[in-house]
Amino acid sequence: MPNLQGHALIQFLLSSFRPPAPPPSLQSDSRPTRIIIPEEDPQRPVHIEEDEGDGEETASGEGIGEEDEGEDEGDEVDDERETEPAEPAATSRIRKPGSQLIQDEHAAILSDLEARGANGLPSLYAKGSFFVHPKAPWFQLNGKRVTPTDLYRPRWFVWDPQALYKDLSCPTCGKTLHRHAAMSKPRRCVDLWYSFWIVGFRYRCRHCRHPTHPEPPPLQWTMPWQPTEHGHAP
């Protein structure tokens, strides 16, 4: 029977080309799986531990000095008064000194501002800048003696409007103001990307004896231009 023999030969050849069976390790395991981590119950009670210290250990801010206490009601509220009040204000802000680095740089900048040209401009304004910038890290690291504080020196904004506009008017009586003294402590300004310190001055009206400083809006209104129009905000 040649037909049967030919069919059997074809079946034999086809069976020889079948792929081999997968090894036992790759075969699917039909045994039931065991869940090691139990499923989370959305109805279970959640225990929230109280945060002790509010993260003060990780963000103490020791490099900029102690934080001020109380509400901010303006500069030099207590340390610049000519006469002591009968009772201190309950909500006045207690100004604390900054770090030693900030105090030393503030004193150095005030010393440099004492030297002014014939037009009354400090050297910083004569160069066309309001900011005192630290040295770039490249020049700091190439110095003979490098300390960690050399890489953490902040920027300083010097705000002395009378050097730019001589006829500053008193917001109380309208008479001309005169420079009284530099602010005893700088103010720290925190921006979105960086921070800097502000060096300011106090002014005195010889007519009404009313000391003031250039931050309140009434004094800014007496200027012919606003600093914000030129990209600066004291």
C-alpha positions as semicolon CSV with decimal commas, in nm:
position;residue;x (nm);y (nm);z (nm)
1;M;0,000;0,000;0,000
2;P;0,221;0,281;-0,123
3;N;-0,032;0,555;-0,030
4;L;-0,030;0,458;0,339
5;Q;0,345;0,436;0,348
6;G;0,376;0,784;0,192
7;H;0,129;0,932;0,445
8;A;0,317;0,775;0,734
9;L;0,641;0,920;0,600
10;I;0,490;1,269;0,582
11;Q;0,360;1,243;0,942
12;F;0,703;1,132;1,059
13;L;0,872;1,425;0,886
14;L;0,623;1,678;1,029
15;S;0,664;1,543;1,382
16;S;1,042;1,577;1,359
17;F;1,011;1,955;1,294
18;R;0,788;2,033;1,597
19;P;0,946;2,277;1,850
20;P;1,065;2,118;2,171
21;A;0,855;2,150;2,482
22;P;0,951;2,437;2,717
23;P;1,159;2,349;3,023
24;P;0,971;2,285;3,346
25;S;1,095;2,613;3,501
26;L;0,922;2,820;3,229
27;Q;0,592;2,640;3,244
28;S;0,306;2,816;3,420
29;D;0,252;2,711;3,776
30;S;-0,107;2,622;3,844
31;R;-0,058;2,620;4,219
32;P;-0,240;2,894;4,418
33;T;-0,032;3,208;4,486
34;R;0,026;3,339;4,836
35;I;0,009;3,716;4,899
36;I;0,304;3,819;5,114
37;I;0,198;4,186;5,159
38;P;-0,168;4,210;5,257
39;E;-0,391;4,443;5,063
40;E;-0,451;4,786;5,212
41;D;-0,785;4,839;5,379
42;P;-0,917;5,185;5,285
43;Q;-1,145;5,184;5,590
44;R;-0,873;5,121;5,844
45;P;-0,800;5,395;6,103
46;V;-0,487;5,601;6,031
47;H;-0,258;5,703;6,315
48;I;-0,080;6,034;6,255
49;E;0,219;6,104;6,475
50;E;0,265;6,460;6,598
51;D;0,554;6,650;6,442
52;E;0,790;6,746;6,719
53;G;0,995;7,057;6,655
54;D;0,839;7,140;6,315
55;G;1,162;7,052;6,142
56;E;1,372;7,303;6,334
57;E;1,659;7,057;6,367
58;T;1,695;7,029;5,987
59;A;1,650;7,397;5,900
60;S;1,779;7,606;6,186
61;G;1,912;7,894;5,975
62;E;2,210;7,945;6,204
63;G;2,412;8,115;5,932
64;I;2,197;8,430;5,923
65;G;2,156;8,483;6,297
66;E;1,855;8,464;6,522
67;E;1,500;8,517;6,399
68;D;1,316;8,830;6,503
69;E;1,021;8,799;6,738
70;G;0,682;8,965;6,723
71;E;0,506;9,143;6,441
72;D;0,699;9,362;6,200
73;E;0,593;9,724;6,244
74;G;0,879;9,897;6,066
75;D;1,250;9,957;6,106
76;E;1,427;10,081;6,412
77;V;1,114;10,092;6,626
78;D;1,287;10,066;6,960
79;D;1,661;10,121;6,913
80;E;1,644;10,463;6,743
81;R;1,398;10,652;6,963
82;E;1,514;10,985;7,102
83;T;1,290;10,949;7,406
84;E;1,197;10,621;7,565
85;P;0,821;10,554;7,572
86;A;0,649;10,511;7,905
87;E;0,550;10,154;7,821
88;P;0,693;9,945;7,536
89;A;0,445;9,848;7,268
90;A;0,317;9,495;7,315
91;T;0,329;9,415;6,943
92;S;0,662;9,582;6,858
93;R;0,914;9,364;6,681
94;I;1,227;9,268;6,874
95;R;1,519;9,304;6,633
96;K;1,800;9,056;6,694
97;P;2,151;9,080;6,552
98;G;2,245;8,865;6,255
99;S;2,545;8,638;6,231
100;Q;2,894;8,774;6,282
101;L;2,956;8,756;5,908
102;I;2,655;8,978;5,838
103;Q;2,752;9,225;6,109
104;D;3,111;9,253;5,983
105;E;3,009;9,303;5,620
106;H;2,744;9,557;5,719
107;A;3,003;9,758;5,913
108;A;3,247;9,740;5,621
109;I;2,986;9,864;5,372
110;L;2,888;10,155;5,599
111;S;3,254;10,249;5,626
112;D;3,287;10,253;5,246
113;L;2,972;10,465;5,211
114;E;3,123;10,742;5,423
115;A;3,353;10,836;5,135
116;R;3,149;11,036;4,885
117;G;3,236;11,241;4,582
118;A;3,178;11,610;4,519
119;N;2,824;11,536;4,401
120;G;2,744;11,344;4,720
121;L;2,735;11,006;4,551
122;P;2,903;10,707;4,712
123;S;3,146;10,515;4,495
124;L;2,886;10,241;4,445
125;Y;2,635;10,484;4,292
126;A;2,910;10,653;4,092
127;K;2,975;10,315;3,926
128;G;2,606;10,289;3,836
129;S;2,496;10,012;4,073
130;F;2,278;9,969;4,379
131;F;2,421;9,626;4,466
132;V;2,744;9,523;4,634
133;H;2,827;9,185;4,480
134;P;3,064;8,930;4,634
135;K;3,355;8,792;4,437
136;A;3,283;8,509;4,196
137;P;3,365;8,161;4,334
138;W;3,648;8,125;4,080
139;F;3,840;8,416;4,230
140;Q;3,750;8,313;4,584
141;L;3,888;7,962;4,538
142;N;4,209;8,091;4,381
143;G;4,295;8,298;4,684
144;K;4,577;8,216;4,920
145;R;4,350;8,150;5,217
146;V;4,000;8,020;5,151
147;T;3,743;7,981;5,429
148;P;3,392;7,832;5,406
149;T;3,234;8,173;5,466
150;D;3,401;8,309;5,150
151;L;3,155;8,108;4,939
152;Y;2,849;8,218;5,137
153;R;2,882;8,594;5,120
154;P;2,548;8,757;5,033
155;R;2,461;9,047;4,806
156;W;2,386;9,390;4,952
157;F;2,141;9,652;4,828
158;V;2,234;10,008;4,929
159;W;1,934;10,242;4,946
160;D;2,016;10,610;5,000
161;P;1,764;10,812;4,795
162;Q;1,895;11,151;4,910
163;A;2,220;11,081;4,726
164;L;2,012;11,056;4,408
165;Y;1,755;11,327;4,477
166;K;1,859;11,614;4,703
167;D;1,516;11,765;4,768
168;L;1,350;11,485;4,962
169;S;1,038;11,624;5,131
170;C;0,922;11,535;5,479
171;P;0,596;11,336;5,456
172;T;0,469;11,526;5,763
173;C;0,537;11,894;5,688
174;G;0,682;11,896;5,336
175;K;1,016;12,053;5,433
176;T;1,347;11,919;5,305
177;L;1,482;11,611;5,482
178;H;1,843;11,568;5,590
179;R;2,036;11,245;5,630
180;H;2,037;11,148;5,999
181;A;2,225;10,818;6,028
182;A;2,254;10,472;5,880
183;M;2,015;10,201;5,994
184;S;2,176;10,016;6,281
185;K;2,073;9,674;6,145
186;P;2,034;9,556;5,786
187;R;1,718;9,397;5,657
188;R;1,711;9,062;5,482
189;C;1,502;9,039;5,165
190;V;1,408;8,690;5,042
191;D;1,327;8,664;4,673
192;L;1,205;8,366;4,471
193;W;1,554;8,254;4,368
194;Y;1,795;8,426;4,607
195;S;1,816;8,661;4,903
196;F;2,004;8,981;4,977
197;W;2,046;9,235;5,255
198;I;1,937;9,599;5,249
199;V;2,149;9,884;5,383
200;G;1,930;10,188;5,453
201;F;1,953;10,535;5,604
202;R;1,734;10,741;5,835
203;Y;1,642;11,102;5,760
204;R;1,551;11,391;5,987
205;C;1,329;11,691;5,931
206;R;1,484;11,993;6,102
207;H;1,149;12,169;6,100
208;C;0,927;11,918;6,280
209;R;1,204;11,698;6,426
210;H;1,042;11,390;6,285
211;P;1,297;11,114;6,204
212;T;1,194;10,878;5,929
213;H;1,341;10,623;5,692
214;P;1,292;10,582;5,316
215;E;1,073;10,272;5,323
216;P;0,720;10,402;5,401
217;P;0,519;10,486;5,088
218;P;0,461;10,854;5,188
219;L;0,834;10,930;5,152
220;Q;0,857;10,747;4,823
221;W;0,567;10,952;4,692
222;T;0,774;11,269;4,741
223;M;1,036;11,144;4,494
224;P;1,009;11,243;4,126
225;W;1,043;10,874;4,025
226;Q;0,980;10,539;4,184
227;P;1,263;10,285;4,224
228;T;1,033;10,010;4,097
229;E;1,017;10,189;3,761
230;H;1,387;10,113;3,717
231;G;1,375;9,752;3,831
232;H;1,464;9,814;4,197
233;A;1,248;9,778;4,506
234;P;1,402;9,890;4,837
